[in-house]
């Protein structure tokens, strides 16, 4: 009898735990394959400490091959699932394609940044869901302080030292708390920066900070933030974002070069292509994490709507704590479906939450006991060390060094602004210039729901026509033979500035803002290469295609419970087949007069090629 083949898509909290538990339960009697775009499991709760310079990136990156020795790791991104043929089609990191056959499939693809139809946000904001985004924010904040110190104009200094964080949940609160400490240390230890006052703002439409937590913990977190000088504004959000500031919903304008988007997450759109019943973008499963009518298909983590047996009629929230527990139960049920053991229904007991506010400050309620101050800080860090599946000693060593040594406030310039677009469907992978791309998943997450357009985007995308300043493209601004640069969205000039950001507003940006959403939709129908650097699905059939989620109107999305998005796109079994032998078009040959870009020259602007409305579940 052949060994059963188990394929797991995604190595987040749910996917990693499923793989690790399956490896133990099957006792090497099954072939377990883990499909993931990176070779590490990212411990997301400590990502704000990476952005603040406390931890090095590899500390929160746990090696998959090193901790899952009996699991086959396949690097790639699933872009099509044939439920009837029981195969998963994927695209590798270098553009190669492959297919994985399975007897049991576990979908644990996780979540991506949630966008809202707010003008300018997709262009000028950056999310916080992956290592590239954390590294970019660390470099960007460091750069803004350094440029502010060298600026003569007081208004420019103030704008560069103003940092706006939207979303007062766990992530946004920790980013603002750690960021304020980081910038204060940069100013305090440098005598030439006397008089500079970094300003952090935390915005949210909710009535209080971290509304999902106990009210006492919420008050504790807000008190710590205000003590550090963070401007906390509840009931307020961003109305419009521009290259040099934001307009708030209360009518005020804030000059800033930094907009961090921590509003929330939405399920990975991969599951929409299956044509199965959905609930607010999540795949409906039974209490055993099994898809009804598909005994070979399981789903867990953020992509699964798991019934909450403790609160009938509701579903478990999209948190790391639930995803981690989903993984263990899912593994047991997969093994039970193979004839070993009994199935388990998912029930959870709230163990409490911890929020690291930097230094010795934290807010925690372990087992329902509210705590604050140094005691909460010790509990929080102890919890993280216990929960991490690896790198514990290295993390503890970095914490010890941070307590006795000053942080290294340097910007490496390795991750550029265009490499980490907010609308990326793959925040764990930085966009690479010239990478072969396929139209697919990101096509449904672009733009701001018809509020603004992005100009001649198709000429600036990797995989399409080369961007200005890229090999094979026209000379970009500040490139030899190009025009002098204008103001960048991040505020810093791009004149051969080491670590400088690329221009995100081309010369036609003003006219682009007035173009209709319909024009962008027409461009998206042409099958142009995808913009995010994450190949997801087979190329769709030719013809008009509406925005993901239905109407394409701002703030609206149709998720029919019985059909998901099947009415808008073909499912994997019935859709057109991919052409595996056809390489992506690398674009035209570079002109003879184009010199190669130098190491200190920022690449040209990169924008999305599609303009479909953003799906939001708010």
Coordinates of C-alpha atoms in Angstrom, one line a residue:
X1 CA 0.0 0.0 0.0
X2 CA 1.4 3.4 -0.9
X3 CA 2.1 6.0 1.7
X4 CA -0.6 8.8 2.0
X5 CA 0.5 12.2 0.6
X6 CA -0.3 15.2 2.8
X7 CA 0.2 18.7 1.4
X8 CA 0.1 21.7 3.7
X9 CA -0.1 25.2 2.0
X10 CA 1.4 27.9 4.2
X11 CA 3.8 27.8 7.1
X12 CA 2.3 30.4 9.4
X13 CA 1.2 29.5 13.0
X14 CA -1.4 27.1 11.8
X15 CA 0.6 25.5 9.0
X16 CA 3.8 25.1 11.0
X17 CA 2.0 23.6 13.9
X18 CA 0.1 21.2 11.6
X19 CA 3.3 20.0 10.0
X20 CA 5.1 19.6 13.2
X21 CA 2.3 17.6 14.8
X22 CA 1.7 15.5 11.7
X23 CA 5.4 14.6 11.6
X24 CA 5.1 13.2 15.1
X25 CA 1.7 11.5 14.8
X26 CA 2.4 9.7 11.4
X27 CA 5.7 8.3 12.6
X28 CA 7.2 8.6 9.1
X29 CA 4.4 6.6 7.6
X30 CA 3.1 9.4 5.4
X31 CA 4.7 11.8 2.9
X32 CA 4.3 15.3 4.3
X33 CA 5.0 18.3 2.0
X34 CA 5.0 21.9 3.2
X35 CA 4.5 24.5 0.4
X36 CA 5.7 28.0 1.5
X37 CA 7.3 31.0 -0.3
X38 CA 10.0 31.3 2.4
X39 CA 12.1 28.7 4.2
X40 CA 11.2 30.1 7.7
X41 CA 8.4 30.4 10.1
X42 CA 7.9 34.0 11.2
X43 CA 7.1 34.7 14.8
X44 CA 4.9 37.7 14.1
X45 CA 4.4 39.0 17.7
X46 CA 8.0 40.0 17.9
X47 CA 8.1 41.8 14.6
X48 CA 7.8 45.3 16.2
X49 CA 11.0 44.6 18.0
X50 CA 12.7 44.0 14.7
X51 CA 11.5 47.4 13.4
X52 CA 12.7 49.0 16.6
X53 CA 16.2 47.5 16.4
X54 CA 15.9 45.3 19.5
X55 CA 16.0 42.0 17.6
X56 CA 17.8 41.0 14.5
X57 CA 15.6 39.6 11.7
X58 CA 16.9 36.0 12.0
X59 CA 15.9 35.9 15.6
X60 CA 12.2 35.8 14.7
X61 CA 12.7 33.5 11.7
X62 CA 12.6 29.9 12.6
X63 CA 14.1 27.5 10.0
X64 CA 11.6 25.1 8.5
X65 CA 14.1 22.5 7.4
X66 CA 16.0 22.8 10.7
X67 CA 12.9 22.3 12.9
X68 CA 10.9 20.0 10.6
X69 CA 13.4 17.4 9.6
X70 CA 10.9 14.8 8.4
X71 CA 8.8 17.3 6.3
X72 CA 9.6 18.0 2.7
X73 CA 9.8 21.7 2.1
X74 CA 8.8 23.1 -1.3
X75 CA 9.6 26.7 -1.9
X76 CA 6.7 28.3 -3.9
X77 CA 3.4 29.9 -3.8
X78 CA 0.1 28.1 -4.6
X79 CA -1.7 29.7 -7.4
X80 CA -4.3 27.1 -8.3
X81 CA -6.0 24.1 -6.7
X82 CA -7.7 21.3 -8.6
X83 CA -10.1 19.8 -6.1
X84 CA -11.3 17.1 -8.4
X85 CA -7.8 16.2 -9.6
X86 CA -6.4 16.6 -6.1
X87 CA -3.4 18.7 -7.2
X88 CA -1.9 22.0 -6.2
X89 CA -0.2 24.1 -8.8
X90 CA 2.5 26.5 -7.5
X91 CA 5.1 28.9 -8.8
X92 CA 8.6 28.8 -7.4
X93 CA 10.7 31.7 -6.3
X94 CA 12.6 31.8 -9.7
X95 CA 9.5 31.6 -11.8
X96 CA 9.4 27.8 -12.3
X97 CA 6.1 26.0 -12.0
X98 CA 5.2 22.7 -10.5
X99 CA 2.3 20.5 -9.3
X100 CA 1.9 18.6 -6.0
X101 CA -0.5 15.7 -5.8
X102 CA -2.2 15.0 -2.5
X103 CA -4.5 12.6 -0.7
X104 CA -5.1 15.1 2.1
X105 CA -4.8 18.9 1.7
X106 CA -4.5 21.4 4.5
X107 CA -5.0 25.1 3.6
X108 CA -3.2 27.4 6.1
X109 CA -2.3 30.3 3.8
X110 CA -2.8 32.9 6.4
X111 CA -3.8 36.5 5.9
X112 CA -2.7 39.7 4.1
X113 CA -3.0 43.5 4.8
X114 CA -6.6 44.7 4.7
X115 CA -7.1 47.8 2.5
X116 CA -9.8 50.4 2.8
X117 CA -11.1 52.7 0.0
X118 CA -9.2 55.7 1.2
X119 CA -7.5 57.9 -1.5
X120 CA -3.7 57.8 -1.4
X121 CA -3.3 55.0 1.2
X122 CA -2.3 52.3 -1.3
X123 CA 0.3 54.6 -2.7
X124 CA 1.8 56.2 0.4
X125 CA 1.3 53.8 3.3
X126 CA 3.1 50.6 4.2
X127 CA 1.9 47.6 6.1
X128 CA 3.4 45.5 8.8
X129 CA 2.9 41.8 8.1
X130 CA 6.3 40.5 7.1
X131 CA 10.1 40.9 7.6
X132 CA 10.6 43.1 4.5
X133 CA 8.1 45.6 5.8
X134 CA 9.7 45.6 9.3
X135 CA 13.1 46.1 7.8
X136 CA 11.9 48.9 5.5
X137 CA 10.2 50.7 8.5
X138 CA 13.4 50.5 10.5
X139 CA 15.5 52.0 7.7
X140 CA 12.9 54.6 6.8
X141 CA 12.4 55.9 10.4
X142 CA 16.2 56.0 10.9
X143 CA 16.6 57.9 7.6
X144 CA 13.9 60.4 8.4
X145 CA 15.6 61.4 11.7
X146 CA 18.9 61.7 10.0
X147 CA 17.5 63.8 7.2
X148 CA 15.6 66.0 9.7
X149 CA 18.8 66.6 11.6
X150 CA 20.4 67.9 8.4
X151 CA 17.4 70.0 7.2
X152 CA 17.5 73.8 7.7
X153 CA 13.7 74.3 7.4
X154 CA 11.8 73.9 10.6
X155 CA 8.6 72.7 8.9
X156 CA 10.5 70.0 7.0
X157 CA 12.2 68.8 10.2
X158 CA 8.8 68.5 12.0
X159 CA 7.3 66.6 9.1
X160 CA 10.2 64.1 8.9
X161 CA 10.0 63.6 12.6
X162 CA 6.2 62.9 12.6
X163 CA 5.2 59.2 12.3
X164 CA 1.6 58.3 11.9
X165 CA 0.3 54.7 12.8
X166 CA -3.2 53.8 11.7
X167 CA -4.8 51.0 13.7
X168 CA -4.7 50.8 17.5
X169 CA -4.9 47.0 17.7
X170 CA -2.1 44.8 19.0
X171 CA 0.3 45.5 16.1
X172 CA -0.3 49.2 15.8
X173 CA 0.0 49.8 19.6
X174 CA 3.3 47.9 19.8
X175 CA 4.7 49.6 16.7
X176 CA 3.9 53.1 18.2
X177 CA 5.2 52.2 21.6
X178 CA 8.5 50.7 20.4
X179 CA 8.9 53.4 17.6
X180 CA 8.6 56.2 20.1
X181 CA 11.4 54.7 22.2
X182 CA 13.6 54.1 19.2
X183 CA 13.4 57.7 17.8
X184 CA 13.8 59.2 21.3
X185 CA 17.0 57.3 21.7
X186 CA 18.3 58.5 18.3
X187 CA 17.7 62.1 19.3
X188 CA 18.8 61.9 22.9
X189 CA 22.2 60.4 22.1
X190 CA 23.2 62.8 19.4
X191 CA 24.2 66.3 20.4
X192 CA 23.6 67.7 16.9
X193 CA 19.9 66.8 17.2
X194 CA 19.1 69.0 20.2
X195 CA 15.7 70.5 19.9
X196 CA 14.3 67.8 17.6
X197 CA 11.1 66.3 19.0
X198 CA 10.0 63.1 17.3
X199 CA 6.2 62.8 17.3
X200 CA 4.3 59.6 17.0
X201 CA 0.5 59.5 16.4
X202 CA -1.8 56.5 16.9
X203 CA -5.1 56.7 15.1
X204 CA -8.2 54.5 15.2
X205 CA -11.9 54.8 14.7
X206 CA -12.4 52.6 17.8
X207 CA -13.4 54.2 21.1
X208 CA -10.2 53.0 22.9
X209 CA -6.8 51.4 22.4
X210 CA -7.0 47.7 21.8
X211 CA -10.7 47.4 22.1
X212 CA -10.5 43.6 21.9
X213 CA -8.7 43.4 25.2
X214 CA -9.9 43.9 28.8
X215 CA -10.7 47.6 29.4
X216 CA -8.2 47.8 32.3
X217 CA -5.4 46.6 29.9
X218 CA -6.5 49.0 27.3
X219 CA -6.2 51.9 29.8
X220 CA -2.8 50.6 30.8
X221 CA -1.5 50.6 27.2
X222 CA -2.9 54.1 26.6
X223 CA -1.3 55.4 29.7
X224 CA 2.1 54.1 28.7
X225 CA 1.8 55.5 25.2
X226 CA 0.8 59.0 26.5
X227 CA 3.7 58.9 29.0
X228 CA 6.1 58.4 26.0
X229 CA 4.6 61.3 24.1
X230 CA 2.5 59.3 21.6
X231 CA -0.5 61.4 20.4
X232 CA -3.3 58.9 20.8
X233 CA -6.5 59.9 18.9
X234 CA -9.4 57.6 19.2
X235 CA -12.5 58.0 16.9
X236 CA -10.2 59.4 14.2
X237 CA -8.6 57.9 11.1
X238 CA -7.2 59.0 7.7
X239 CA -9.4 60.6 5.2
X240 CA -6.8 61.0 2.5
X241 CA -3.0 60.4 2.2
X242 CA -0.6 62.4 0.0
X243 CA 3.1 62.4 -0.6
X244 CA 3.7 64.9 2.1
X245 CA 1.0 64.4 4.7
X246 CA -2.4 63.0 5.7
X247 CA -5.8 64.5 6.0
X248 CA -7.7 63.2 9.1
X249 CA -11.4 62.5 9.4
X250 CA -11.7 65.4 11.9
X251 CA -10.6 67.8 9.2
X252 CA -7.1 68.4 10.4
X253 CA -4.0 68.0 8.3
X254 CA -0.7 66.4 9.5
X255 CA 2.5 66.9 7.7
X256 CA 4.4 63.6 7.7
X257 CA 6.6 61.4 5.6
X258 CA 5.6 58.1 7.3
X259 CA 2.3 56.3 7.3
X260 CA 2.2 52.8 8.8
X261 CA -1.0 50.9 8.1
X262 CA -1.9 48.5 10.9
X263 CA -5.7 48.5 10.4
X264 CA -6.1 44.8 10.2
X265 CA -5.9 41.7 8.0
X266 CA -8.0 39.8 5.7
X267 CA -7.8 36.1 4.7
X268 CA -5.5 35.1 1.9
X269 CA -7.6 35.4 -1.4
X270 CA -6.3 32.0 -2.6
X271 CA -9.3 30.3 -1.0
X272 CA -11.7 32.4 -3.1
X273 CA -10.8 30.5 -6.3
X274 CA -12.2 27.2 -4.9
X275 CA -15.8 28.2 -5.3
X276 CA -16.7 26.8 -1.9
X277 CA -18.9 28.3 0.8
X278 CA -17.3 31.4 2.4
X279 CA -17.9 33.5 5.5
X280 CA -16.4 37.1 5.2
X281 CA -13.6 35.8 2.9
X282 CA -12.9 32.8 5.0
X283 CA -13.5 29.2 4.0
X284 CA -16.3 27.6 6.0
X285 CA -15.3 24.5 7.9
X286 CA -17.0 22.3 10.5
X287 CA -15.8 22.1 14.1
X288 CA -13.3 19.4 13.0
X289 CA -11.6 21.9 10.6
X290 CA -12.9 19.9 7.6
X291 CA -14.6 21.4 4.6
X292 CA -18.1 20.0 4.3
X293 CA -18.5 17.7 1.3
X294 CA -14.7 17.5 0.8
X295 CA -13.4 14.8 3.2
X296 CA -9.8 15.3 1.9
X297 CA -9.8 19.0 2.4
X298 CA -9.0 20.8 5.7
X299 CA -8.5 24.4 6.5
X300 CA -7.1 26.2 9.6
X301 CA -5.8 29.5 10.7
X302 CA -6.9 32.9 9.2
X303 CA -8.3 31.4 6.0
X304 CA -10.8 29.2 7.9
X305 CA -14.1 30.2 9.5
X306 CA -14.0 27.8 12.4
X307 CA -17.3 27.6 14.5
X308 CA -16.8 28.8 18.1
X309 CA -18.3 26.1 20.2
X310 CA -18.1 28.3 23.3
X311 CA -20.2 31.0 21.5
X312 CA -22.7 29.4 19.2
X313 CA -23.3 31.3 16.0
X314 CA -19.8 32.9 16.0
X315 CA -16.4 32.0 14.6
X316 CA -13.0 32.0 16.2
X317 CA -11.2 35.3 15.6
X318 CA -8.1 35.7 13.4
X319 CA -5.4 35.6 16.0
X320 CA -2.1 33.8 16.3
X321 CA -3.3 32.0 19.5
X322 CA -6.2 30.4 17.7
X323 CA -4.1 29.6 14.6
X324 CA -1.5 27.8 16.7
X325 CA -4.2 25.7 18.3
X326 CA -6.0 25.1 15.0
X327 CA -2.8 23.5 13.7
X328 CA -2.7 20.9 16.5
X329 CA -6.3 19.8 16.2
X330 CA -6.1 19.8 12.4
X331 CA -3.2 17.4 12.5
X332 CA -5.0 15.0 14.7
X333 CA -8.0 15.1 12.4
X334 CA -6.0 14.5 9.3
X335 CA -4.4 11.5 10.9
X336 CA -7.9 10.3 12.0
X337 CA -9.1 10.6 8.4
X338 CA -6.4 8.1 7.5
X339 CA -7.7 5.6 10.0
X340 CA -5.6 6.3 13.0
X341 CA -7.2 7.7 16.2
X342 CA -10.4 9.7 16.7
X343 CA -11.4 13.1 15.4
X344 CA -11.4 16.1 17.7
X345 CA -13.7 19.1 17.7
X346 CA -11.9 22.5 18.1
X347 CA -12.6 24.0 21.5
X348 CA -10.5 26.7 23.0
X349 CA -9.9 28.2 26.4
X350 CA -8.9 31.8 26.6
X351 CA -5.4 31.9 28.1
X352 CA -5.2 35.7 28.0
X353 CA -3.2 38.1 26.0
X354 CA 0.1 39.9 26.3
X355 CA 1.2 43.2 24.6
X356 CA 4.8 44.3 24.8
X357 CA 5.1 48.0 25.1
X358 CA 8.9 48.3 25.1
X359 CA 11.4 48.5 27.9
X360 CA 10.0 47.0 31.1
X361 CA 6.4 48.0 30.2
X362 CA 3.7 45.6 29.0
X363 CA 0.0 44.9 29.4
X364 CA -1.0 41.3 30.1
X365 CA -3.9 39.2 31.5
X366 CA -2.6 35.7 31.8
X367 CA -5.4 33.3 32.8
X368 CA -7.6 36.4 33.2
X369 CA -5.4 38.1 35.7
X370 CA -4.8 41.8 34.7
X371 CA -1.1 42.9 35.0
X372 CA 0.9 45.9 34.2
X373 CA 4.4 47.3 34.7
X374 CA 7.6 45.3 35.1
X375 CA 5.7 42.2 36.2
X376 CA 3.6 42.2 33.0
X377 CA 6.9 42.8 31.1
X378 CA 8.4 39.7 32.6
X379 CA 5.3 37.6 31.9
X380 CA 5.1 38.9 28.3
X381 CA 8.7 38.0 27.5
X382 CA 8.5 34.7 29.3
X383 CA 5.4 33.8 27.2
X384 CA 7.1 34.7 24.0
X385 CA 10.2 32.6 24.8
X386 CA 8.0 29.6 25.7
X387 CA 5.8 30.0 22.6
X388 CA 8.7 30.3 20.1
X389 CA 9.5 27.0 18.4
X390 CA 13.2 28.0 18.1
X391 CA 15.9 30.7 18.5
X392 CA 15.0 31.1 22.2
X393 CA 18.6 31.6 23.4
X394 CA 19.4 34.1 20.6
X395 CA 16.2 36.1 21.4
X396 CA 17.1 36.2 25.1
X397 CA 20.7 37.2 24.3
X398 CA 19.4 40.1 22.1
X399 CA 17.1 41.3 24.9
X400 CA 20.1 41.2 27.3
X401 CA 22.3 43.2 25.0
X402 CA 19.6 45.7 24.4
X403 CA 19.3 46.3 28.1
X404 CA 23.0 47.2 28.5
X405 CA 24.1 48.5 25.1
X406 CA 22.7 51.3 22.9
X407 CA 20.9 50.2 19.7
X408 CA 22.6 50.4 16.4
X409 CA 20.6 53.2 14.5
X410 CA 21.8 52.6 11.0
X411 CA 19.9 52.2 7.7
X412 CA 21.1 49.6 5.3
X413 CA 18.9 50.5 2.4
X414 CA 18.4 46.9 1.4
X415 CA 14.6 47.1 1.2
X416 CA 13.2 50.0 -0.9
X417 CA 9.7 51.6 -0.7
X418 CA 8.5 50.0 -3.9
X419 CA 9.6 46.5 -2.7
X420 CA 6.9 46.5 0.0
X421 CA 3.7 47.9 -1.4
X422 CA 0.8 48.0 0.9
X423 CA -1.4 46.1 -1.6
X424 CA 1.0 43.2 -1.8
X425 CA -0.7 39.8 -1.4
X426 CA 2.7 38.4 -0.2
X427 CA 4.1 40.7 2.6
X428 CA 6.6 38.0 3.5
X429 CA 8.3 38.4 0.1
X430 CA 9.9 41.7 -1.1
X431 CA 9.2 42.6 -4.7
X432 CA 12.2 42.1 -6.9
X433 CA 12.8 44.1 -10.1
X434 CA 12.5 42.2 -13.3
X435 CA 11.1 39.1 -11.7
X436 CA 8.8 37.1 -14.0
X437 CA 5.2 37.7 -12.7
X438 CA 1.8 36.3 -13.6
X439 CA -1.5 38.1 -13.3
X440 CA -3.5 36.8 -10.4
X441 CA -4.1 37.3 -6.8
X442 CA -2.9 40.9 -6.4
X443 CA -5.2 42.0 -9.2
X444 CA -8.0 42.1 -6.7
X445 CA -6.3 44.2 -4.1
X446 CA -5.1 47.2 -6.0
X447 CA -6.0 50.8 -5.9
X448 CA -8.4 52.6 -3.6
X449 CA -11.8 51.6 -5.0
X450 CA -12.0 54.2 -7.8
X451 CA -10.9 57.2 -5.7
X452 CA -7.7 57.7 -7.6
X453 CA -5.7 56.0 -10.4
X454 CA -2.1 55.3 -10.9
X455 CA -1.2 56.6 -14.3
X456 CA 0.7 54.6 -16.8
X457 CA 1.2 51.7 -14.4
X458 CA 1.7 49.0 -16.9
X459 CA 5.1 50.5 -18.0
X460 CA 6.5 50.4 -14.5
X461 CA 5.9 46.8 -13.2
X462 CA 8.4 44.1 -12.8
X463 CA 7.7 41.5 -15.5
X464 CA 6.0 43.9 -17.8
X465 CA 7.7 46.8 -19.5
X466 CA 10.8 47.7 -17.4
X467 CA 10.5 50.5 -15.0
X468 CA 12.3 53.8 -15.5
X469 CA 15.7 53.4 -14.1
X470 CA 15.7 49.6 -14.4
X471 CA 17.8 47.7 -16.8
X472 CA 15.8 47.6 -20.0
X473 CA 13.8 50.7 -19.3
X474 CA 14.0 54.4 -19.8
X475 CA 16.4 56.4 -17.7
X476 CA 14.7 57.3 -14.4
X477 CA 14.9 60.5 -12.5
X478 CA 18.3 61.0 -10.9
X479 CA 19.6 58.4 -13.3
X480 CA 22.3 59.3 -15.8
X481 CA 20.5 60.8 -18.7
X482 CA 17.3 61.2 -16.7
X483 CA 15.5 64.3 -15.3
X484 CA 16.2 65.7 -11.9
X485 CA 14.1 64.1 -9.2
X486 CA 11.2 65.8 -7.5
X487 CA 9.7 65.3 -4.0
X488 CA 9.5 61.7 -3.1
X489 CA 6.5 60.3 -1.1
X490 CA 8.9 59.7 1.8
X491 CA 10.1 63.2 1.5
X492 CA 13.7 62.5 0.9
X493 CA 15.4 63.6 -2.3
X494 CA 16.6 60.7 -4.5
X495 CA 19.7 62.5 -5.9
X496 CA 22.1 59.5 -5.6
X497 CA 21.2 59.3 -1.9
X498 CA 22.5 56.1 -0.4
X499 CA 19.5 54.2 0.9
X500 CA 17.1 56.7 -0.6
X501 CA 13.6 55.7 -1.5
X502 CA 12.4 55.5 -5.1
X503 CA 10.0 58.0 -6.5
X504 CA 6.4 56.9 -6.2
X505 CA 4.8 59.7 -8.1
X506 CA 5.7 59.9 -11.7
X507 CA 5.4 63.1 -13.8
X508 CA 1.9 62.1 -14.8
X509 CA 0.7 61.5 -11.3
X510 CA -1.4 64.6 -11.2
X511 CA -3.4 63.6 -14.3
X512 CA -3.4 60.0 -13.1
X513 CA -5.4 61.0 -10.0
X514 CA -8.3 62.1 -12.1
X515 CA -8.5 59.0 -14.2
X516 CA -11.5 56.9 -13.6
X517 CA -11.6 53.5 -12.0
X518 CA -13.1 52.2 -15.3
X519 CA -9.9 53.0 -17.2
X520 CA -7.9 51.1 -14.7
X521 CA -10.2 48.2 -15.0
X522 CA -9.7 48.1 -18.7
X523 CA -6.0 47.9 -18.2
X524 CA -6.5 45.0 -15.8
X525 CA -8.4 43.0 -18.5
X526 CA -5.4 42.8 -20.8
X527 CA -3.7 40.1 -18.7
X528 CA -0.9 42.4 -17.7
X529 CA 1.7 41.0 -15.3
X530 CA 0.8 41.0 -11.6
X531 CA 2.3 43.7 -9.5
X532 CA 3.0 42.3 -6.1
X533 CA 5.7 39.7 -6.7
X534 CA 3.5 36.8 -5.5
X535 CA 2.2 34.6 -8.4
X536 CA -1.0 33.1 -7.2
X537 CA -3.3 31.7 -9.8
X538 CA -3.6 30.5 -13.3
X539 CA -4.1 33.2 -15.9
X540 CA -7.8 34.0 -16.0
X541 CA -9.9 33.6 -19.1
X542 CA -10.0 36.6 -21.4
X543 CA -12.9 39.0 -21.1
X544 CA -14.1 41.6 -18.5
X545 CA -13.6 40.8 -14.9
X546 CA -15.1 42.6 -12.0
X547 CA -13.4 43.6 -8.8
X548 CA -12.9 40.8 -6.3
X549 CA -15.8 40.7 -3.9
X550 CA -18.5 41.8 -6.2
X551 CA -19.6 45.3 -6.9
X552 CA -16.3 47.1 -6.9
X553 CA -17.8 50.0 -5.0
X554 CA -15.9 51.6 -2.1
X555 CA -16.5 49.8 1.1
X556 CA -18.7 47.1 -0.3
X557 CA -18.0 43.4 -1.0
X558 CA -20.3 40.6 -1.9
X559 CA -19.5 37.2 -0.4
X560 CA -22.4 35.0 -1.1
X561 CA -22.3 32.2 1.5
X562 CA -22.9 29.5 -0.9
X563 CA -20.7 30.5 -3.8
X564 CA -17.8 32.7 -2.6
X565 CA -16.4 34.3 -5.6
X566 CA -17.3 31.5 -8.0
X567 CA -19.6 33.8 -9.9
X568 CA -16.7 36.2 -10.7
X569 CA -13.9 33.8 -11.5
X570 CA -13.6 30.2 -12.7
X571 CA -12.7 27.6 -10.1
X572 CA -9.4 25.8 -10.5
X573 CA -10.8 22.6 -12.1
X574 CA -12.8 24.4 -14.8
X575 CA -10.5 27.3 -15.4
X576 CA -8.0 27.5 -18.3
X577 CA -4.8 25.6 -17.9
X578 CA -1.5 27.3 -17.4
X579 CA 1.2 27.2 -20.0
X580 CA 4.1 25.8 -18.1
X581 CA 6.4 25.9 -21.0
X582 CA 6.0 29.6 -21.7
X583 CA 8.3 31.9 -19.8
X584 CA 7.1 35.3 -18.8
X585 CA 7.9 38.2 -21.2
X586 CA 11.0 39.9 -19.7
X587 CA 10.2 43.1 -21.6
X588 CA 11.9 44.9 -24.4
X589 CA 15.6 45.1 -24.8
X590 CA 17.3 48.1 -23.1
X591 CA 18.2 51.0 -25.4
X592 CA 21.8 51.4 -26.3
X593 CA 22.2 54.8 -24.5
X594 CA 20.9 53.4 -21.1
X595 CA 23.7 53.0 -18.6
X596 CA 23.3 50.4 -15.8
X597 CA 22.0 51.8 -12.5
X598 CA 24.7 52.5 -9.9
X599 CA 24.6 51.0 -6.4
X600 CA 23.5 54.3 -4.8
X601 CA 20.8 55.2 -7.3
X602 CA 17.3 54.5 -6.3
X603 CA 15.3 52.6 -8.9
X604 CA 12.4 54.3 -10.7
X605 CA 8.8 54.3 -9.7
X606 CA 6.9 51.0 -9.6
X607 CA 3.1 50.8 -9.6
X608 CA 0.4 48.2 -10.0
X609 CA -0.9 47.4 -13.4
X610 CA -4.5 46.7 -12.3
X611 CA -7.1 49.0 -10.8
X612 CA -9.7 46.7 -9.3
X613 CA -11.4 47.7 -6.1
X614 CA -10.0 46.6 -2.8
X615 CA -11.8 43.9 -1.0
X616 CA -12.4 44.8 2.7
X617 CA -14.4 43.0 5.3
X618 CA -14.7 46.0 7.6

